[in-house]
């Protein structure tokens, strides 16, 4: 053996077959020093191989997959993430969000972040209008944010963002520059109240001029999302809440291209009465979106994430696992 | 509902949870008109979701995965295919090859094609030297190619390729231009014999300066392949055979980075006796690689691929599947 090349430390494989290759890949990957990565790779390789065996994946199909993934990677830029879009349209993003941010029954559910959040929205005082679009239908947004025990959360930083009346976010216009529109950061007051003026959300298509759009077409699926407004809550001591409210009765309410809709987040629009119109300085009959958000504390979330992971390992019958920071790892002691 | 937008044709999902999202994605994908694509997507989505649930995949891990795949896509060029490399190092390429080209016991096994085959090698007469490398150890290659019933296969087109003595293929040199070296196309004679002169293969590392190399490092794995020579057989009426011969006793024989080694393809080198040296015009004591290849017919392969697919569906307990061209599809009639 030559001495200037690394020497294998583990006896492995020869005579690989359709049946034994998975075990052999596990054996060679078992050299990994990071137990979490080792477990993730073990599950990934097992599922990838089972997928190929169960479909009898053909060479041409494998090559089509290689070329598809290459195209997905090559269309990505600083402002376009086609792999996240791919994750979205197969429900993986929603699933990962649900696992990472488990919610007790009393709290507001999360949903997909999507690619259109920015960090340059202005912090606006209560009652501001977040949209400069003159063609949108006026909307009053009246909300509160509380703890799971009903206490108001004061001083939560709330990012809100929505499209204009054409179904486009400000960042989808080439001439946007640094002029944010249709988005703002607002703050809850000591009663946990926050409110602002906006426009009624409209449905819009996800970017579909790339490989993911072509896949949707082959699957016979449309590329639309139902009308919604995004909300993201940050407050020290609380788990960040990334969510959205969906307008009841919107097109695509039951076929969101990215699987973001949850029953508890669908809200009927109402119209304001005369007194409310006067109080909030809007025209009588203006549409209004009301919602009471409930945040979970960091501690509640951590505990729940831990318990859910332990439960998942148990129901999978995985022996010898421990849970660290909510993530299962093999118990190496 | 607006009339200028597509209308969903299928009632689906709301209130998505960790448990029901998979079924919901299947429902929306069931609109796909291509039954094979529908089945492949169903298995892919099931395994992807199970992977996330079994690992409790964290948001940061998901994002690391998104970024990794993006890097893999972005390093690909006309002459570098990092996704194939990724497929190779997790054993998927070998698995897909084994499924697509099943071999009856009497025939030569296939193995991974690898990224270094080209279409510009010269067709050389028997006895030619395929390598211009003056530093390589001379090697005589004496082979035959026959049918599973022992009949010689005349006129098979055989692509052979190997690295130089530094472990590099000609295409890995920037100044290669169109001057192929270490590769040739040879032809079997009426006894099924083909022979040529070459150099003794050496181990070499797969390209490891990209994201796949970094992954191997994190997994505690080396990036080396054991000494081998590639062979690809084409002959009308026979299944193309993509294979390689591995030199017995080579470094990495039991830890090939891309899982290409099979027992039946490991060959001990011998040295020629005086008579053989004279017959083939090489120095006495030259090393020799002897191998008798056995091709399967197209018909044998098709039948075997069909039978294996039927058997796989049965052992999986998949009901209502039929096999077309070796690929399982749902029986829609």
XYZ file of C-alpha atoms in Angstrom, chain B residues 51-208:
158
model
C -37.286 11.045 6.200
C -38.257 14.423 7.692
C -40.557 12.833 10.282
C -38.067 10.119 11.319
C -35.224 12.600 11.752
C -37.449 15.444 13.070
C -35.543 17.441 10.455
C -34.713 20.857 11.916
C -35.192 24.129 10.066
C -31.442 24.832 10.101
C -30.731 21.341 8.778
C -33.323 21.786 6.052
C -31.724 25.109 5.090
C -28.261 23.495 5.077
C -29.667 20.854 2.727
C -31.174 23.530 0.442
C -27.831 25.346 0.311
C -25.885 22.118 -0.289
C -28.089 21.121 -3.238
C -27.834 24.643 -4.654
C -24.025 24.467 -4.508
C -24.064 21.040 -6.153
C -26.166 22.450 -9.000
C -24.110 25.580 -9.407
C -20.733 23.817 -9.711
C -22.035 21.699 -12.622
C -20.679 22.573 -16.075
C -20.580 20.879 -19.470
C -17.656 18.775 -18.232
C -18.514 18.379 -14.535
C -21.649 16.673 -13.198
C -21.626 17.010 -9.413
C -25.144 15.540 -9.008
C -23.967 12.297 -10.631
C -20.991 12.343 -8.271
C -23.412 12.786 -5.360
C -25.507 9.896 -6.652
C -22.308 7.822 -6.921
C -21.105 8.394 -3.351
C -24.457 7.427 -1.798
C -24.642 4.217 -3.824
C -27.624 5.322 -5.917
C -25.830 5.070 -9.275
C -24.751 1.478 -8.629
C -28.276 0.614 -7.475
C -29.936 2.134 -10.559
C -27.451 0.332 -12.823
C -28.167 -2.978 -11.098
C -31.915 -2.488 -11.497
C -31.717 -1.417 -15.159
C -29.266 -4.114 -16.201
C -30.105 -7.282 -14.267
C -27.679 -10.104 -15.010
C -28.311 -13.836 -15.036
C -25.756 -15.756 -12.920
C -23.604 -16.826 -15.899
C -23.040 -13.306 -17.251
C -20.613 -10.475 -16.466
C -21.873 -7.999 -13.879
C -22.093 -4.298 -14.667
C -20.870 -1.408 -12.570
C -20.904 2.409 -12.539
C -20.099 4.232 -15.783
C -18.404 7.146 -14.049
C -17.945 10.583 -15.607
C -14.845 9.934 -17.726
C -16.138 8.069 -20.762
C -15.823 10.068 -24.012
C -17.018 9.476 -27.552
C -13.818 10.463 -29.339
C -11.545 7.470 -28.707
C -9.860 6.016 -31.817
C -10.787 2.565 -33.079
C -7.534 0.601 -32.858
C -6.499 -2.765 -34.291
C -5.781 -5.746 -32.023
C -2.498 -5.429 -30.168
C -2.392 -1.618 -30.146
C -1.132 0.339 -27.164
C -3.861 2.571 -25.746
C -1.616 4.653 -23.453
C 1.134 7.091 -24.417
C 2.277 7.431 -20.789
C 5.968 6.410 -20.614
C 5.836 6.160 -16.781
C 3.126 3.505 -16.558
C 3.887 -0.156 -15.794
C 3.271 -2.128 -19.013
C 0.199 -4.337 -19.037
C -1.035 -6.852 -21.573
C -4.851 -7.201 -21.698
C -6.113 -10.528 -23.095
C -9.880 -10.984 -23.172
C -12.777 -12.770 -24.794
C -16.440 -11.940 -25.091
C -19.103 -14.655 -25.341
C -22.828 -15.283 -24.997
C -24.394 -16.919 -21.945
C -24.372 -20.187 -23.928
C -20.630 -19.929 -24.602
C -20.746 -18.767 -28.231
C -18.096 -16.197 -29.241
C -19.463 -12.693 -29.931
C -17.782 -11.379 -33.051
C -17.623 -7.680 -33.895
C -18.570 -6.321 -30.498
C -17.530 -2.678 -30.154
C -15.591 -2.351 -26.905
C -14.763 1.007 -25.357
C -11.864 0.783 -22.893
C -10.532 3.638 -20.777
C -8.137 4.102 -17.869
C -6.106 6.846 -16.158
C -2.420 7.532 -16.723
C 0.151 6.557 -14.098
C -0.671 9.751 -12.130
C -4.280 8.622 -11.703
C -5.668 11.158 -14.176
C -7.848 10.640 -17.220
C -6.843 12.531 -20.356
C -9.906 14.800 -20.026
C -8.641 15.998 -16.646
C -5.752 17.818 -18.365
C -6.591 21.309 -19.586
C -4.328 20.985 -22.633
C -5.835 17.689 -23.805
C -7.635 19.220 -26.770
C -8.936 16.466 -29.066
C -5.995 14.143 -28.457
C -7.540 11.140 -26.694
C -5.159 9.029 -24.596
C -5.599 6.082 -22.257
C -8.703 5.112 -24.184
C -9.634 3.246 -27.347
C -12.348 1.366 -29.136
C -11.382 -2.215 -29.948
C -13.315 -4.970 -31.707
C -13.727 -8.677 -30.938
C -12.656 -11.176 -33.621
C -14.521 -14.275 -34.730
C -13.306 -16.239 -31.708
C -14.630 -13.410 -29.529
C -11.049 -12.431 -28.677
C -9.861 -8.846 -28.191
C -6.485 -7.751 -26.851
C -4.414 -4.614 -26.454
C -1.521 -3.111 -24.523
C -2.069 -0.653 -21.714
C -0.603 0.318 -18.333
C -1.347 -1.159 -14.927
C -4.229 0.879 -13.424
C -3.596 2.931 -10.256
C -5.972 4.243 -7.567
C -7.202 7.818 -7.957
C -9.384 10.295 -6.064
C -12.766 11.370 -7.438
C -13.144 15.165 -7.883
C -13.268 16.400 -4.291
